[in-house]
Amino acid sequence: MSLDKKDVEAIAHLARLELDPSNIDETASQLSSIIEFVEQMNAVDTTGVQPVAHPLDLIARTREDQVTESNQRDHFQAVAPETQDGLYLVPKVIE
Amino acid sequence: MHNKTLSELSTALQNKEFSSEELTRYFLGRIKQHDQSLNSFITVTEDLALAQAQAADQQIAAGESGALTGIPMAQKDIFCTNGVKTSCGSKMLDNFIAPYDATVVKKTNSAGMVMLGKTNLDEFAMGSTNETSFYGAVKNPWDLNRVPGGSSGGSAAAVAARLTPVATGTDTGGSIRQPASLCGITGIKPTYGTVSRFGMIAFASSLDQGGPMTRTAEDAGIMLNVMAGFDEKDSTSYEKENEDYTRSLNDSLDGLKIGLPKEYFSSDLNPDIASVIDAAVKEYEKLGATIKEISLPNTGLSIPAYYVIAPAECSSNLSRMDGVRFGYRCEDPKNLDDLYSRSRGEAFGEEVKRRIMIGAYALSAGYYDAYYLKAQQIRRLISEDFKTAFSDVDVIMGPTSPSTAFKLGELSDDNDPTSMYLEDIYTTSVNLAGLPGMSIPAGQVNGMPVGLQLIGNYFQEAKLLNIAHQFQQATDWHQQTPAGFKEEH
C-alpha cells in the first residue's frame, strides 16, 4: 500500500509531529517503501496462530496498591520547561 | 594497562600495583587523546569518575572491596544517571539531567565501579550505524571512514579502542551484537527479563534488553553478574534466583551440538564472511562439538515483523516526549497542540519520526489487524522455529551481520530506509523470540572484524558464555587491537 501526502499529514497529526512541508513528498515515499516492505508478511497464512503478547508468554506482574515512593515533586519538576506552584505550565487551553 | 581483563585489573588493584584513581586517570587520558577522532562519548564525567575512584581506593584500603571495585566503565547514554545528562542521542533530551539512576546504574555503582562517561548511540537507539545521533556519527576504530554499527556504537567503539575496559549496551533488534561484531568485541544480549529495564529509556518495551559489551566472554560474565537480577521496579523483570554467569566458563565443549540454520548461509551472505564463520565452526569441531544443519524457515519474515512491532511500541513510548514535563520545548507555542507538534517535530530526527509515524499508522483504526496483530502472529511462528531447533541442538551459530562495517553515509544516504533495516537480518529474530544472543570476534575480512553469533535457549547465558570463552581460549581474535590504539596512553 502506498501512502500519499494526505495520508502522511493525517499520520503526522496522529503522532503530533510537525513536518517540514517541503519534505512531505519524500516522507510519503519513504513510509510507503517501509509499508510495502512489511507487507511481505501477507504472504503467510496465520489463521489460528496465537499472537505473542509477551516474549516469554508471561503475564505482567502486579503489586499491592500501596504508596512506595516519597514525594519528590520539586526534584522531578526541576527538569521541566516551565512550572509554577508545583504545576506544569502549558499554553492556555480554555479562553 | 588497557589490555588487562576485569579479573587482571581487579587483582592489580587489590595488590596495589596501581590505585583506582591512577587507573581512572589513565582511561580519562585515553579518552582525551583518542575520542576527538572517534566521538564515542557524549559526556565524559571526569569529576564524578575521580570521586568514585577515590571512594573505591578507600574501600580497597579498608579491605571492603568486591570483584569490580575501582574498575572504570562507560554507560550507554540510554541509562538514566542521577545528576548527569542522559540524552539518548537526541536533541529532545539534550537538556535532560536525569533525576534518578537506572537500576543498571545503581548496580554498577554499588559494585564500586567508576563511570567514565556516557557513550554515543543512534537517536533513541533507532539505527544500525550510529549516524542518527544528534551528537554526530561515531567512527569505527578499525577504519575511521567506517561506521561502528548501532545502536550501541559508542560503547562498541570505546571498548574496541580501549578507552574503557567495559561498557553497557542495549539490544532491541541487534544493537549490542551488531556493533560488537563490526568493532571486533564481545557482546551479549541476555534473555528478555534478565536485566532490569527500569531507567533504561524505552524504545520497544517487549524487545529491549540491556547487556554488557566487553573484550572477552569472561568479562561479559563478570559484568552480567552485576547487571542481571530481578527488579520489582520493572514489571517484565523475570523472577528467579541470581546465578553466577561465570560458573561454567571452563566446561568442556565435548559433545556440544551446534545448529547451523541454512537460512543464515544463503547465497545473500558475503562469501568472505561465510568463510570466516566456516573456520570458526571448524574450530568448534576441534573442541569436540558436532554440527547439524537446521532450518529456521521464518527468518526472512523477522525484519518485516520487527518493523511493525518496534515502531508500534516506539510510537507509544515516545509519546511521553511532549515538551511538557522534561526535555525540549519549542519557542512561543501558539496553543497546546502546537506545543506538542512543534516540540516533537523540531527535536526528533528523521529516522525517529519515520518510526513513530509507521507505528502510529500500524496501530491506527482499521490497520491494527493487518499490521500489528499479523506481526505478533508471525512473531509466534519465529519463536516456534527456535523451539523446534532447540529440541535438537544446544546452540545456534551463524554470522552476526551480513557485512563488515560499511562506509559512513553508505546506507544512511540511501533514500530507501529498508536497506539499513536488512543489516539486522540475523539478529532481530532473537529479540522477537526473547532468546539470549551473543557476538564474539571470529576473524577479519580486509582488516575489518567479523562477528560470530551464538544463540542459546532461554536463560542459557552461562552456557553461551562457556561456548564463547572456550573459543577465546583457542583463538586470539578478541585480543586484536585496532592500529592507532595499541600504545599505552
XYZ file of C-alpha atoms in Angstrom:
584
model
C 0.000 0.000 0.000
C 1.299 3.384 -0.973
C 0.783 6.484 1.165
C 0.087 9.903 -0.343
C 0.630 13.399 1.005
C -2.777 13.440 2.715
C -2.141 10.119 4.477
C 1.198 11.390 5.751
C -0.382 14.579 7.074
C -3.051 12.544 8.870
C -0.451 10.220 10.429
C 1.769 13.144 11.432
C -1.221 14.704 13.158
C -1.987 11.435 14.998
C 1.637 11.351 16.162
C 1.719 15.103 16.944
C 4.714 15.677 14.690
C 5.066 18.875 12.707
C 6.675 18.056 9.373
C 8.565 20.401 7.099
C 6.052 20.962 4.233
C 8.814 20.710 1.632
C 9.651 17.255 2.982
C 6.246 15.600 2.919
C 6.541 14.029 -0.534
C 9.853 12.436 0.356
C 8.439 11.222 3.674
C 5.461 9.709 1.832
C 7.755 7.781 -0.463
C 9.951 6.545 2.403
C 6.998 5.491 4.544
C 5.445 3.760 1.523
C 8.601 1.749 0.941
C 8.577 0.635 4.594
C 4.875 -0.300 4.409
C 5.438 -2.248 1.186
C 8.400 -3.970 2.801
C 6.464 -5.096 5.885
C 3.607 -6.294 3.693
C 5.766 -9.323 2.864
C 4.014 -10.687 5.946
C 0.832 -11.044 3.885
C 2.310 -13.983 2.004
C 1.949 -16.120 5.145
C -1.311 -17.664 6.263
C -1.536 -17.015 10.005
C -5.100 -18.221 10.510
C -5.456 -19.590 14.033
C -1.934 -18.555 15.129
C -1.983 -17.142 18.653
C -0.369 -13.656 18.574
C 2.504 -13.069 21.008
C 1.616 -10.741 23.873
C 4.810 -11.289 25.911
C 8.057 -12.805 24.580
C 8.142 -15.383 27.401
C 4.340 -15.821 27.413
C 4.158 -14.426 30.926
C 1.593 -12.141 32.466
C 2.857 -8.799 33.742
C 3.381 -8.894 37.474
C 1.224 -6.614 39.592
C 1.806 -5.352 43.116
C -0.299 -4.228 46.038
C -1.672 -0.728 45.584
C 0.486 0.826 48.268
C 2.460 4.056 48.357
C 6.122 3.155 47.895
C 7.586 6.475 46.781
C 8.148 9.625 48.776
C 7.042 12.988 47.397
C 9.834 14.331 45.168
C 7.800 16.805 43.158
C 10.298 19.665 43.304
C 13.141 17.334 42.360
C 11.307 15.925 39.329
C 9.971 19.313 38.240
C 13.472 20.769 38.234
C 13.879 19.382 34.680
C 10.530 20.730 33.410
C 10.465 23.543 30.820
C 8.012 25.642 32.829
C 6.297 25.171 36.218
C 4.517 27.324 38.746
C 3.311 26.413 42.264
C 4.111 22.762 41.603
C 2.109 22.695 38.345
C 3.339 22.187 34.788
C 2.553 25.196 32.630
C 1.261 24.920 29.054
C -0.374 27.498 26.754
C -3.907 28.439 27.743
C -6.366 25.682 26.700
C -9.686 27.353 27.592
C -10.210 31.063 26.876
C 47.022 -1.128 31.416
C 44.325 -1.042 28.763
C 44.762 -4.647 27.696
C 44.031 -6.140 31.103
C 40.837 -8.116 31.634
C 38.497 -7.308 34.519
C 39.947 -10.013 36.737
C 43.505 -8.865 35.940
C 42.550 -5.279 36.770
C 40.898 -6.419 39.979
C 43.979 -8.371 41.062
C 46.255 -5.429 40.252
C 44.058 -3.079 42.295
C 43.996 -5.475 45.256
C 47.782 -5.891 45.050
C 48.197 -2.083 44.950
C 50.092 -2.229 41.633
C 48.129 0.937 40.876
C 45.218 2.733 42.505
C 41.737 3.130 41.071
C 42.466 6.845 40.731
C 45.567 6.124 38.631
C 43.628 3.639 36.523
C 40.763 6.097 36.083
C 43.131 8.943 35.130
C 44.752 6.595 32.619
C 41.467 5.872 30.830
C 40.329 9.520 31.058
C 43.640 10.362 29.385
C 42.995 7.858 26.608
C 39.537 9.327 26.057
C 41.057 12.829 25.789
C 43.683 11.609 23.391
C 41.515 9.495 21.092
C 37.885 10.424 21.341
C 38.039 13.517 19.152
C 38.517 11.157 16.238
C 36.014 8.518 17.419
C 33.197 10.592 19.003
C 32.260 7.576 21.124
C 31.340 9.596 24.230
C 28.551 12.172 24.506
C 29.505 13.121 28.063
C 32.734 12.445 29.942
C 32.123 12.596 33.704
C 35.670 13.295 34.826
C 34.904 14.814 38.262
C 32.403 12.122 39.139
C 34.794 9.396 37.951
C 37.643 10.720 40.095
C 35.361 10.988 43.139
C 34.158 7.414 42.593
C 37.754 6.240 42.125
C 38.881 7.886 45.359
C 35.976 6.276 47.218
C 36.926 2.912 45.671
C 40.549 3.344 46.781
C 39.347 3.891 50.333
C 37.232 0.742 50.146
C 40.174 -1.258 48.825
C 42.426 0.103 51.594
C 39.801 -0.851 54.165
C 39.577 -4.365 52.730
C 35.885 -3.879 51.874
C 36.147 -4.211 48.107
C 34.411 -6.561 45.680
C 35.468 -8.020 42.333
C 34.746 -4.816 40.396
C 35.563 -2.120 42.967
C 37.510 0.693 41.363
C 37.261 -0.554 37.785
C 36.279 2.079 35.183
C 33.344 1.552 32.843
C 31.074 3.509 30.490
C 27.277 3.652 30.367
C 25.384 3.834 27.106
C 23.608 7.205 27.201
C 20.235 5.465 27.307
C 20.583 4.601 31.019
C 19.403 7.358 33.364
C 22.200 8.645 35.603
C 21.195 10.825 38.539
C 22.515 14.370 38.104
C 24.189 13.597 34.769
C 22.861 14.458 31.294
C 21.016 11.499 29.781
C 20.404 12.406 26.138
C 19.583 9.126 24.397
C 21.373 10.664 21.405
C 18.528 13.120 20.836
C 18.064 16.871 20.709
C 14.842 16.105 22.610
C 16.830 15.183 25.741
C 19.882 17.389 25.173
C 18.896 19.383 28.282
C 17.740 16.378 30.332
C 19.584 15.839 33.605
C 18.180 12.554 34.857
C 16.663 12.891 38.351
C 17.315 9.235 39.264
C 19.539 6.251 38.485
C 18.529 3.330 36.276
C 18.700 0.005 38.122
C 21.708 -0.992 35.995
C 23.496 2.209 37.049
C 22.614 1.615 40.695
C 24.077 -1.870 40.408
C 27.374 -0.833 38.788
C 27.663 1.979 41.355
C 27.089 -0.323 44.289
C 29.626 -2.752 42.843
C 32.088 0.138 43.236
C 32.644 0.662 39.528
C 33.794 4.041 38.234
C 31.712 5.683 35.487
C 33.959 7.405 32.918
C 31.024 8.813 30.975
C 28.027 8.221 28.727
C 28.501 6.713 25.295
C 27.051 7.815 21.977
C 24.219 5.934 20.281
C 21.737 6.188 17.451
C 18.940 8.556 18.453
C 16.696 6.667 20.913
C 18.631 3.526 19.861
C 16.996 3.588 16.416
C 19.613 2.754 13.846
C 22.292 0.271 12.827
C 25.094 2.710 12.018
C 25.214 5.283 14.835
C 24.704 8.006 12.256
C 21.269 9.064 13.563
C 22.755 10.517 16.786
C 22.123 14.235 17.384
C 25.775 14.344 18.518
C 27.159 13.117 15.220
C 28.319 9.746 13.969
C 30.715 7.532 15.890
C 33.711 6.287 13.877
C 34.891 2.701 13.789
C 38.350 2.448 15.424
C 39.401 -0.115 12.790
C 38.804 2.431 9.994
C 37.718 5.982 10.784
C 35.854 6.195 7.468
C 33.527 3.427 8.555
C 30.605 3.134 10.961
C 30.856 1.230 14.267
C 27.357 -0.234 13.857
C 24.460 0.641 16.073
C 22.768 1.455 18.099
C 25.347 0.820 20.869
C 28.107 2.084 18.545
C 29.711 4.430 21.074
C 30.071 1.630 23.623
C 31.444 -0.753 20.976
C 33.969 1.765 19.601
C 35.094 2.810 23.100
C 35.708 -0.789 24.190
C 37.414 -1.704 20.893
C 39.725 1.335 21.124
C 40.482 0.518 24.775
C 39.040 3.820 26.025
C 37.212 1.852 28.705
C 37.611 -1.736 29.920
C 33.862 -2.412 29.541
C 30.624 -0.631 28.664
C 26.905 -1.251 28.824
C 24.685 -1.599 25.793
C 21.074 -2.269 24.933
C 19.717 -4.510 22.206
C 16.251 -4.201 20.654
C 16.982 -5.778 17.263
C 20.726 -6.350 17.369
C 22.033 -3.143 18.971
C 24.583 -4.928 21.201
C 25.551 -7.779 18.862
C 25.875 -5.935 15.536
C 28.199 -3.132 16.774
C 30.154 -5.747 18.780
C 30.591 -7.633 15.511
C 31.577 -4.555 13.480
C 34.078 -3.351 16.116
C 35.576 -6.755 16.981
C 34.428 -7.039 20.604
C 32.252 -9.368 22.694
C 28.639 -8.547 23.494
C 25.740 -10.458 24.992
C 22.028 -9.737 24.895
C 20.511 -11.795 27.695
C 17.098 -13.468 27.747
C 14.271 -10.919 27.880
C 13.627 -10.017 31.525
C 17.163 -10.757 32.800
C 18.478 -7.182 33.065
C 16.127 -4.575 34.523
C 14.712 -2.011 32.108
C 13.966 0.458 34.921
C 15.559 3.771 33.984
C 16.621 2.470 30.583
C 14.877 4.822 28.158
C 12.313 2.669 26.381
C 12.353 2.117 22.619
C 10.334 -1.105 22.129
C 9.471 -2.498 25.537
C 8.792 -6.105 24.518
C 12.182 -6.324 22.756
C 14.582 -4.049 24.702
C 17.215 -5.740 26.821
C 20.424 -4.415 28.365
C 23.712 -6.263 28.435
C 27.488 -5.891 28.693
C 29.944 -5.039 25.882
C 33.425 -6.262 26.689
C 36.595 -7.628 25.153
C 36.231 -11.186 26.479
C 33.457 -13.627 27.330
C 34.838 -13.917 30.852
C 34.484 -10.137 31.302
C 30.939 -10.333 29.933
C 30.064 -12.968 32.531
C 31.546 -10.885 35.352
C 29.611 -7.807 34.180
C 26.391 -9.769 33.748
C 26.713 -10.933 37.357
C 26.431 -7.257 38.318
C 23.844 -6.116 35.751
C 21.354 -9.006 35.909
C 18.792 -9.798 38.583
C 15.141 -9.479 39.463
C 13.905 -5.903 39.905
C 10.455 -5.204 41.244
C 10.554 -1.798 39.531
C 10.409 -3.488 36.086
C 7.117 -5.318 35.619
C 8.691 -7.586 32.986
C 11.739 -8.451 35.094
C 11.975 -12.239 35.390
C 11.635 -13.525 38.934
C 14.340 -16.100 39.631
C 17.358 -16.749 41.836
C 20.544 -14.857 40.988
C 23.098 -17.041 39.263
C 26.845 -16.923 38.670
C 27.224 -16.466 34.924
C 30.909 -17.395 35.075
C 30.308 -20.758 36.770
C 30.732 -22.904 33.685
C 33.254 -20.901 31.624
C 35.794 -23.717 31.771
C 33.454 -26.611 30.969
C 34.486 -28.800 28.057
C 32.578 -28.461 24.789
C 32.946 -32.152 24.059
C 29.655 -33.369 22.621
C 28.210 -29.859 22.152
C 25.573 -29.900 19.408
C 25.761 -26.824 17.165
C 22.933 -25.990 14.788
C 23.683 -24.032 11.624
C 20.488 -22.557 10.149
C 20.594 -22.953 6.377
C 18.738 -19.630 6.058
C 21.763 -17.826 7.605
C 24.121 -19.208 4.964
C 22.119 -18.467 1.818
C 23.639 -17.013 -1.333
C 22.976 -13.494 0.039
C 25.779 -13.940 2.563
C 29.073 -12.328 1.587
C 31.396 -15.293 0.752
C 34.320 -13.780 2.703
C 32.180 -13.618 5.821
C 30.901 -17.136 5.161
C 34.457 -18.467 5.151
C 35.292 -16.738 8.458
C 32.208 -18.357 10.000
C 33.114 -21.745 8.476
C 36.588 -21.529 10.011
C 35.111 -20.660 13.414
C 32.754 -23.621 13.226
C 35.719 -25.886 12.335
C 37.472 -24.572 15.448
C 34.455 -25.703 17.481
C 34.654 -29.141 15.868
C 38.250 -29.325 17.088
C 36.933 -28.532 20.572
C 34.649 -31.558 20.391
C 31.417 -30.110 19.023
C 29.241 -31.735 16.384
C 27.487 -29.808 13.635
C 23.966 -30.157 12.358
C 22.194 -28.230 9.631
C 18.885 -26.884 10.901
C 16.162 -24.685 9.489
C 14.554 -21.514 10.821
C 12.091 -21.195 7.955
C 10.555 -17.858 9.006
C 13.863 -15.963 9.262
C 13.008 -13.823 6.240
C 9.878 -12.544 7.983
C 11.696 -11.342 11.077
C 12.590 -7.913 9.681
C 9.091 -7.167 8.330
C 7.514 -8.237 11.657
C 10.132 -6.306 13.623
C 9.487 -3.120 11.622
C 5.848 -3.229 12.653
C 6.266 -4.228 16.310
C 9.249 -1.995 17.177
C 7.767 1.176 15.589
C 4.359 0.469 17.165
C 5.914 0.239 20.619
C 8.185 3.236 19.991
C 5.277 5.423 18.906
C 3.642 4.705 22.272
C 6.822 5.019 24.331
C 7.966 8.260 22.729
C 4.599 9.925 23.234
C 5.889 10.887 26.680
C 8.291 13.304 24.967
C 5.750 16.093 24.650
C 7.592 19.226 25.738
C 5.613 19.496 28.986
C 7.397 17.684 31.815
C 11.011 17.410 30.612
C 13.111 17.718 27.502
C 12.906 20.112 24.567
C 10.138 22.708 24.234
C 9.657 24.838 21.120
C 9.720 28.653 21.304
C 6.423 30.548 21.680
C 3.866 27.758 21.266
C 0.561 29.137 19.930
C -1.547 26.531 21.720
C -1.187 23.105 23.317
C -1.338 21.189 20.031
C 1.293 23.477 18.538
C 3.465 22.917 21.617
C 3.297 19.133 21.163
C 3.737 19.056 17.388
C 6.448 21.645 17.080
C 8.451 20.448 20.115
C 8.416 16.913 18.702
C 8.863 17.981 15.077
C 11.859 20.184 15.914
C 13.572 17.825 18.359
C 13.220 14.362 16.806
C 15.499 13.298 13.956
C 14.287 11.872 10.638
C 14.623 8.158 11.457
C 12.830 8.556 14.799
C 9.996 10.464 13.093
C 9.682 7.771 10.428
C 9.389 5.044 13.025
C 6.899 6.969 15.143
C 4.750 7.525 12.051
C 4.955 3.881 10.930
C 3.939 2.859 14.447
C 1.082 5.346 14.625
C -0.149 4.106 11.237
C 0.140 0.401 12.141
C -1.830 0.952 15.337
C -4.475 3.226 13.844
C -8.128 2.281 13.415
C -8.652 -0.099 10.512
C -4.995 -1.163 10.200
C -4.332 -2.811 13.571
C -5.217 -6.359 12.471
C -3.419 -6.124 9.152
C -0.147 -4.937 10.621
C 0.269 -5.205 14.394
C -1.737 -8.367 15.026
C -0.291 -10.012 11.925
C 3.244 -9.170 13.071
C 2.603 -10.646 16.522
C 1.337 -13.850 14.843
C 4.473 -14.018 12.695
C 6.434 -13.496 15.897
C 4.821 -16.672 17.260
C 5.947 -18.597 14.145
C 9.505 -17.309 14.603
C 9.526 -18.371 18.290
C 8.217 -21.819 17.318
C 11.042 -22.199 14.770
C 13.567 -21.717 17.571
C 11.700 -24.074 19.900
C 11.853 -26.820 17.281
C 15.545 -26.128 16.644
C 16.479 -26.265 20.329
C 14.893 -29.680 20.742
C 17.776 -30.900 18.579
C 20.789 -28.660 19.269
C 22.426 -26.853 22.231
C 23.379 -23.654 20.442
C 22.722 -21.992 17.092
C 25.583 -20.305 15.263
C 25.935 -18.063 12.270
C 27.160 -14.621 11.237
C 26.061 -11.673 13.403
C 25.861 -9.312 10.452
C 25.735 -9.885 6.679
C 28.626 -7.466 6.098
C 31.603 -5.901 7.832
C 31.421 -2.222 8.798
C 30.259 -0.079 5.894
C 31.464 3.393 4.977
C 29.918 6.404 6.701
C 26.950 7.531 4.618
C 26.886 4.338 2.555
C 23.484 3.241 3.895
C 22.200 6.370 5.583
C 22.287 8.390 2.339
C 20.056 5.831 0.648
C 16.544 7.214 0.220
C 15.112 3.754 0.973
C 15.420 3.209 4.754
C 14.767 -0.532 4.407
C 18.298 -1.117 3.063
C 19.651 -0.299 6.530
C 16.979 -2.437 8.177
C 18.253 -5.548 6.376
C 21.569 -5.251 8.199
C 19.771 -6.785 11.182
C 18.552 -9.867 9.324
C 20.336 -12.339 11.647
C 19.722 -10.541 14.926
C 16.099 -9.315 15.164
C 14.521 -12.790 15.335
C 16.382 -13.382 18.623
C 14.684 -10.319 20.172
C 11.305 -11.305 18.757
C 11.644 -14.691 20.472
C 13.159 -13.175 23.659
C 16.185 -15.520 23.485
C 19.763 -14.781 24.581
C 22.246 -13.989 21.806
C 25.905 -13.151 21.698
C 28.527 -11.908 19.253
C 32.229 -12.737 19.530
C 35.125 -11.775 17.261
C 35.796 -14.668 14.868
C 38.081 -13.252 12.171
C 38.624 -10.377 9.790
C 37.874 -9.518 6.170
C 40.108 -6.834 4.641
C 41.209 -5.765 8.094
C 37.671 -5.341 9.404
C 36.324 -7.565 12.206
C 33.702 -10.266 11.662
C 31.468 -11.472 14.491
C 30.179 -14.972 15.120
C 26.687 -15.022 16.566
C 25.761 -17.585 19.229
C 22.076 -18.044 20.036
C 21.068 -20.013 23.110
C 17.859 -21.360 24.592
C 16.027 -19.309 27.254
C 18.201 -18.462 30.297
C 21.228 -20.281 28.866
C 23.544 -17.262 29.220
C 26.090 -19.222 31.278
C 26.207 -21.884 28.562
C 26.662 -19.235 25.820
C 29.473 -17.603 27.795
C 31.107 -21.029 28.240
C 30.912 -21.659 24.493
C 32.333 -18.189 23.770
C 35.074 -18.481 26.406
C 36.300 -21.831 25.068
C 36.633 -20.291 21.586
C 38.585 -17.383 23.079
C 40.936 -19.838 24.801
C 41.708 -21.381 21.402
C 41.864 -18.202 19.275
C 43.127 -14.645 19.684
C 40.701 -12.622 17.552
C 39.299 -10.995 20.703
C 42.789 -9.720 21.591
C 43.334 -7.831 18.326
C 43.578 -4.079 18.868
C 42.977 -1.589 16.059
C 46.127 0.194 14.816
C 46.462 3.633 16.368
C 45.016 2.478 19.699
C 47.658 -0.049 20.732
C 50.218 2.080 22.562
C 49.982 2.739 26.277
C 48.391 6.161 26.523
